[in-house]
Amino acid sequence: VRIEFKYNLNNQKEGVNQDTNGAVTLSGDNYILNMLGITRMFDGTSIYTIVPEDEEVTISSFNSEDEKDITPSEMLTFYEAGYDSRMGLVETINGRKIQFVKLTPIDSDAEIKKIYLGIDKKTKHIYKLIQIDSKGTKYTLTVKSFKTNLPLSKTLFIFDEATYANKGYYINTLD
């Protein structure tokens, strides 16, 4: 799967409204995420964060028990547990019928207070995800393209440390 998206962070209190584009390629739990000039890759056991601006690669082990170690494939199904859901409005966006579902965390202490999940009624794919946290910050992810069954190189999710070392990158192993 390859998903191209637009990401918006909006906090009116702080006067922040920031847009960025990104892309993620997924195969099972393996992924390559490109966003904000940073590449994050997961090969099934390790996470590689590549920051060209700093000429640095950070390598860390994946911990499925750690809430911040969530894979992009889990982002496509996160809403299946831990939330109360209610059907919301159907909106026409760019000629597409989008069914919104309002998700409220069952845990009242959760940092995220509301999620609006917009599903394209025709394709059944996630089109928009709007998340509002306890401080009023709104995070919006809008899918620009969603492609499935793409041919992927067998080496796509294999990190080649020597390539980066030869370019002079600092390799930082956290474990």
PDB file of C-alpha atoms in Angstrom:
ATOM      1  CA  VAL A   1       0.000   0.000   0.000  1.00  0.00           C
ATOM      2  CA  ARG A   2       1.219   3.530  -0.743  1.00  0.00           C
ATOM      3  CA  ILE A   3      -0.576   6.469   0.844  1.00  0.00           C
ATOM      4  CA  GLU A   4       0.187  10.100   0.077  1.00  0.00           C
ATOM      5  CA  PHE A   5      -1.291  12.558   2.533  1.00  0.00           C
ATOM      6  CA  LYS A   6      -1.524  16.129   3.759  1.00  0.00           C
ATOM      7  CA  TYR A   7      -1.051  16.733   7.473  1.00  0.00           C
ATOM      8  CA  ASN A   8      -2.240  19.848   9.279  1.00  0.00           C
ATOM      9  CA  LEU A   9      -1.530  20.860  12.873  1.00  0.00           C
ATOM     10  CA  ASN A  10      -3.719  23.663  14.162  1.00  0.00           C
ATOM     11  CA  ASN A  11      -3.617  25.255  17.612  1.00  0.00           C
ATOM     12  CA  GLN A  12      -5.541  28.528  17.598  1.00  0.00           C
ATOM     13  CA  LYS A  13      -4.501  29.435  21.171  1.00  0.00           C
ATOM     14  CA  GLU A  14      -0.816  29.296  20.207  1.00  0.00           C
ATOM     15  CA  GLY A  15      -1.337  30.768  16.727  1.00  0.00           C
ATOM     16  CA  VAL A  16       0.032  27.645  15.021  1.00  0.00           C
ATOM     17  CA  ASN A  17      -1.332  26.400  11.705  1.00  0.00           C
ATOM     18  CA  GLN A  18       1.147  24.183   9.875  1.00  0.00           C
ATOM     19  CA  ASP A  19       0.660  22.060   6.738  1.00  0.00           C
ATOM     20  CA  THR A  20       3.011  19.406   5.461  1.00  0.00           C
ATOM     21  CA  ASN A  21       2.820  16.583   2.941  1.00  0.00           C
ATOM     22  CA  GLY A  22       3.948  13.040   3.485  1.00  0.00           C
ATOM     23  CA  ALA A  23       3.895   9.531   2.098  1.00  0.00           C
ATOM     24  CA  VAL A  24       4.018   6.074   3.568  1.00  0.00           C
ATOM     25  CA  THR A  25       4.640   2.733   1.869  1.00  0.00           C
ATOM     26  CA  LEU A  26       3.400  -0.333   3.786  1.00  0.00           C
ATOM     27  CA  SER A  27       3.791  -4.066   3.466  1.00  0.00           C
ATOM     28  CA  GLY A  28       2.380  -5.857   6.496  1.00  0.00           C
ATOM     29  CA  ASP A  29       3.866  -4.036   9.487  1.00  0.00           C
ATOM     30  CA  ASN A  30       6.959  -2.955   7.529  1.00  0.00           C
ATOM     31  CA  TYR A  31       6.905   0.642   6.381  1.00  0.00           C
ATOM     32  CA  ILE A  32       8.783   3.640   5.064  1.00  0.00           C
ATOM     33  CA  LEU A  33       7.347   6.993   6.144  1.00  0.00           C
ATOM     34  CA  ASN A  34       8.561  10.270   4.626  1.00  0.00           C
ATOM     35  CA  MET A  35       7.453  13.487   6.323  1.00  0.00           C
ATOM     36  CA  LEU A  36       9.028  16.815   7.258  1.00  0.00           C
ATOM     37  CA  GLY A  37      12.262  15.858   5.474  1.00  0.00           C
ATOM     38  CA  ILE A  38      12.721  12.802   7.690  1.00  0.00           C
ATOM     39  CA  THR A  39      12.483   9.148   6.686  1.00  0.00           C
ATOM     40  CA  ARG A  40      11.371   6.582   9.246  1.00  0.00           C
ATOM     41  CA  MET A  41      11.693   2.923   8.276  1.00  0.00           C
ATOM     42  CA  PHE A  42      10.586  -0.236  10.083  1.00  0.00           C
ATOM     43  CA  ASP A  43      11.851  -3.647   8.972  1.00  0.00           C
ATOM     44  CA  GLY A  44       9.894  -5.773  11.441  1.00  0.00           C
ATOM     45  CA  THR A  45      12.345  -5.481  14.349  1.00  0.00           C
ATOM     46  CA  SER A  46      14.109  -2.113  14.229  1.00  0.00           C
ATOM     47  CA  ILE A  47      13.077   1.462  13.551  1.00  0.00           C
ATOM     48  CA  TYR A  48      15.478   3.598  11.516  1.00  0.00           C
ATOM     49  CA  THR A  49      15.038   7.373  11.653  1.00  0.00           C
ATOM     50  CA  ILE A  50      17.031   9.059   8.892  1.00  0.00           C
ATOM     51  CA  VAL A  51      17.556  12.827   9.164  1.00  0.00           C
ATOM     52  CA  PRO A  52      19.490  14.087   6.102  1.00  0.00           C
ATOM     53  CA  GLU A  53      19.661  17.662   7.447  1.00  0.00           C
ATOM     54  CA  ASP A  54      21.655  16.423  10.465  1.00  0.00           C
ATOM     55  CA  GLU A  55      23.373  13.577   8.556  1.00  0.00           C
ATOM     56  CA  GLU A  56      22.211  11.216  11.277  1.00  0.00           C
ATOM     57  CA  VAL A  57      20.511   7.831  11.506  1.00  0.00           C
ATOM     58  CA  THR A  58      19.004   6.640  14.797  1.00  0.00           C
ATOM     59  CA  ILE A  59      18.374   2.922  15.162  1.00  0.00           C
ATOM     60  CA  SER A  60      16.076   1.628  17.899  1.00  0.00           C
ATOM     61  CA  SER A  61      14.292  -1.616  18.676  1.00  0.00           C
ATOM     62  CA  PHE A  62      10.537  -1.784  18.193  1.00  0.00           C
ATOM     63  CA  ASN A  63       8.494  -2.339  21.367  1.00  0.00           C
ATOM     64  CA  SER A  64       4.905  -3.391  20.630  1.00  0.00           C
ATOM     65  CA  GLU A  65       3.979  -2.654  24.279  1.00  0.00           C
ATOM     66  CA  ASP A  66       5.050   0.997  23.982  1.00  0.00           C
ATOM     67  CA  GLU A  67       2.106   3.180  22.949  1.00  0.00           C
ATOM     68  CA  LYS A  68       4.340   5.526  20.977  1.00  0.00           C
ATOM     69  CA  ASP A  69       5.704   2.601  18.921  1.00  0.00           C
ATOM     70  CA  ILE A  70       2.659   2.282  16.686  1.00  0.00           C
ATOM     71  CA  THR A  71       3.033   1.224  13.067  1.00  0.00           C
ATOM     72  CA  PRO A  72       1.278   3.007  10.202  1.00  0.00           C
ATOM     73  CA  SER A  73      -0.649  -0.184   9.454  1.00  0.00           C
ATOM     74  CA  GLU A  74      -2.083   0.015  12.990  1.00  0.00           C
ATOM     75  CA  MET A  75      -3.120   3.597  12.206  1.00  0.00           C
ATOM     76  CA  LEU A  76      -5.521   2.122   9.658  1.00  0.00           C
ATOM     77  CA  THR A  77      -7.267  -0.008  12.302  1.00  0.00           C
ATOM     78  CA  PHE A  78      -6.663   1.805  15.639  1.00  0.00           C
ATOM     79  CA  TYR A  79     -10.324   2.740  15.971  1.00  0.00           C
ATOM     80  CA  GLU A  80     -11.496  -0.874  16.242  1.00  0.00           C
ATOM     81  CA  ALA A  81     -10.924  -0.966  20.029  1.00  0.00           C
ATOM     82  CA  GLY A  82     -10.893   1.517  22.896  1.00  0.00           C
ATOM     83  CA  TYR A  83     -13.453   3.965  21.499  1.00  0.00           C
ATOM     84  CA  ASP A  84     -17.167   4.576  21.638  1.00  0.00           C
ATOM     85  CA  SER A  85     -18.384   5.394  18.155  1.00  0.00           C
ATOM     86  CA  ARG A  86     -21.335   7.265  16.687  1.00  0.00           C
ATOM     87  CA  MET A  87     -22.220   7.841  13.079  1.00  0.00           C
ATOM     88  CA  GLY A  88     -21.738  11.445  12.071  1.00  0.00           C
ATOM     89  CA  LEU A  89     -22.503  13.557   9.038  1.00  0.00           C
ATOM     90  CA  VAL A  90     -22.073  12.562   5.418  1.00  0.00           C
ATOM     91  CA  GLU A  91     -20.237  15.331   3.583  1.00  0.00           C
ATOM     92  CA  THR A  92     -19.428  15.728  -0.085  1.00  0.00           C
ATOM     93  CA  ILE A  93     -15.757  16.669  -0.357  1.00  0.00           C
ATOM     94  CA  ASN A  94     -14.205  17.132  -3.803  1.00  0.00           C
ATOM     95  CA  GLY A  95     -17.102  15.175  -5.308  1.00  0.00           C
ATOM     96  CA  ARG A  96     -16.681  12.262  -2.908  1.00  0.00           C
ATOM     97  CA  LYS A  97     -19.247  11.169  -0.297  1.00  0.00           C
ATOM     98  CA  ILE A  98     -17.449  10.961   3.041  1.00  0.00           C
ATOM     99  CA  GLN A  99     -19.148   9.296   6.020  1.00  0.00           C
ATOM    100  CA  PHE A 100     -17.793  10.663   9.294  1.00  0.00           C
ATOM    101  CA  VAL A 101     -17.714   8.603  12.469  1.00  0.00           C
ATOM    102  CA  LYS A 102     -17.178  10.310  15.831  1.00  0.00           C
ATOM    103  CA  LEU A 103     -14.885   8.344  18.140  1.00  0.00           C
ATOM    104  CA  THR A 104     -14.620   9.114  21.836  1.00  0.00           C
ATOM    105  CA  PRO A 105     -11.951   7.343  23.916  1.00  0.00           C
ATOM    106  CA  ILE A 106     -13.362   5.011  26.550  1.00  0.00           C
ATOM    107  CA  ASP A 107     -10.488   6.113  28.840  1.00  0.00           C
ATOM    108  CA  SER A 108     -11.615   9.534  30.126  1.00  0.00           C
ATOM    109  CA  ASP A 109      -7.974  10.396  30.990  1.00  0.00           C
ATOM    110  CA  ALA A 110      -6.787   9.903  27.411  1.00  0.00           C
ATOM    111  CA  GLU A 111      -4.872  12.818  25.896  1.00  0.00           C
ATOM    112  CA  ILE A 112      -6.956  12.576  22.717  1.00  0.00           C
ATOM    113  CA  LYS A 113     -10.495  13.777  23.433  1.00  0.00           C
ATOM    114  CA  LYS A 114     -12.249  13.375  20.045  1.00  0.00           C
ATOM    115  CA  ILE A 115     -11.543  11.740  16.728  1.00  0.00           C
ATOM    116  CA  TYR A 116     -13.545  12.197  13.567  1.00  0.00           C
ATOM    117  CA  LEU A 117     -12.852   9.476  11.046  1.00  0.00           C
ATOM    118  CA  GLY A 118     -13.983  10.180   7.480  1.00  0.00           C
ATOM    119  CA  ILE A 119     -14.528   7.110   5.317  1.00  0.00           C
ATOM    120  CA  ASP A 120     -14.999   7.335   1.539  1.00  0.00           C
ATOM    121  CA  LYS A 121     -18.380   5.644   1.010  1.00  0.00           C
ATOM    122  CA  LYS A 122     -17.365   4.297  -2.404  1.00  0.00           C
ATOM    123  CA  THR A 123     -13.876   2.904  -1.714  1.00  0.00           C
ATOM    124  CA  LYS A 124     -14.346   2.241   2.049  1.00  0.00           C
ATOM    125  CA  HIS A 125     -10.862   3.724   2.622  1.00  0.00           C
ATOM    126  CA  ILE A 126     -10.021   6.288   5.267  1.00  0.00           C
ATOM    127  CA  TYR A 127     -10.096   9.714   3.616  1.00  0.00           C
ATOM    128  CA  LYS A 128      -9.711  12.034   6.593  1.00  0.00           C
ATOM    129  CA  LEU A 129      -8.722  11.704  10.234  1.00  0.00           C
ATOM    130  CA  ILE A 130      -9.322  14.649  12.573  1.00  0.00           C
ATOM    131  CA  GLN A 131      -7.966  14.306  16.091  1.00  0.00           C
ATOM    132  CA  ILE A 132      -8.488  16.863  18.893  1.00  0.00           C
ATOM    133  CA  ASP A 133      -6.427  16.656  22.066  1.00  0.00           C
ATOM    134  CA  SER A 134      -7.089  17.878  25.598  1.00  0.00           C
ATOM    135  CA  LYS A 135      -5.308  21.199  24.869  1.00  0.00           C
ATOM    136  CA  GLY A 136      -7.511  21.940  21.866  1.00  0.00           C
ATOM    137  CA  THR A 137      -4.863  21.154  19.263  1.00  0.00           C
ATOM    138  CA  LYS A 138      -6.403  19.756  16.096  1.00  0.00           C
ATOM    139  CA  TYR A 139      -4.480  17.302  13.911  1.00  0.00           C
ATOM    140  CA  THR A 140      -5.911  16.580  10.466  1.00  0.00           C
ATOM    141  CA  LEU A 141      -4.625  13.947   8.094  1.00  0.00           C
ATOM    142  CA  THR A 142      -6.167  13.969   4.615  1.00  0.00           C
ATOM    143  CA  VAL A 143      -5.410  11.128   2.216  1.00  0.00           C
ATOM    144  CA  LYS A 144      -4.442  12.456  -1.218  1.00  0.00           C
ATOM    145  CA  SER A 145      -3.912   9.041  -2.830  1.00  0.00           C
ATOM    146  CA  PHE A 146      -4.320   5.438  -1.675  1.00  0.00           C
ATOM    147  CA  LYS A 147      -2.793   2.756  -3.924  1.00  0.00           C
ATOM    148  CA  THR A 148      -2.863  -0.961  -3.229  1.00  0.00           C
ATOM    149  CA  ASN A 149      -1.210  -4.074  -4.673  1.00  0.00           C
ATOM    150  CA  LEU A 150       1.896  -2.182  -5.770  1.00  0.00           C
ATOM    151  CA  PRO A 151       4.973  -4.127  -6.845  1.00  0.00           C
ATOM    152  CA  LEU A 152       7.650  -3.515  -4.192  1.00  0.00           C
ATOM    153  CA  SER A 153      11.345  -4.333  -4.318  1.00  0.00           C
ATOM    154  CA  LYS A 154      12.357  -7.209  -2.021  1.00  0.00           C
ATOM    155  CA  THR A 155      15.012  -4.908  -0.525  1.00  0.00           C
ATOM    156  CA  LEU A 156      12.765  -1.880   0.051  1.00  0.00           C
ATOM    157  CA  PHE A 157      12.526  -2.416   3.819  1.00  0.00           C
ATOM    158  CA  ILE A 158      16.157  -3.481   4.330  1.00  0.00           C
ATOM    159  CA  PHE A 159      18.319  -0.791   5.913  1.00  0.00           C
ATOM    160  CA  ASP A 160      21.834  -0.579   4.454  1.00  0.00           C
ATOM    161  CA  GLU A 161      23.932   0.957   7.223  1.00  0.00           C
ATOM    162  CA  ALA A 162      27.085   1.026   5.070  1.00  0.00           C
ATOM    163  CA  THR A 163      25.428   3.355   2.543  1.00  0.00           C
ATOM    164  CA  TYR A 164      24.816   5.977   5.229  1.00  0.00           C
ATOM    165  CA  ALA A 165      28.170   5.447   6.971  1.00  0.00           C
ATOM    166  CA  ASN A 166      29.927   5.976   3.623  1.00  0.00           C
ATOM    167  CA  LYS A 167      28.034   9.285   3.213  1.00  0.00           C
ATOM    168  CA  GLY A 168      29.422  10.424   6.577  1.00  0.00           C
ATOM    169  CA  TYR A 169      26.195  10.006   8.549  1.00  0.00           C
ATOM    170  CA  TYR A 170      26.439   9.533  12.311  1.00  0.00           C
ATOM    171  CA  ILE A 171      24.825   6.181  13.184  1.00  0.00           C
ATOM    172  CA  ASN A 172      23.260   6.284  16.648  1.00  0.00           C
ATOM    173  CA  THR A 173      22.130   2.920  18.033  1.00  0.00           C
ATOM    174  CA  LEU A 174      19.868   3.361  21.069  1.00  0.00           C
ATOM    175  CA  ASP A 175      19.776  -0.232  22.296  1.00  0.00           C
TER     176      ASP A 175
END
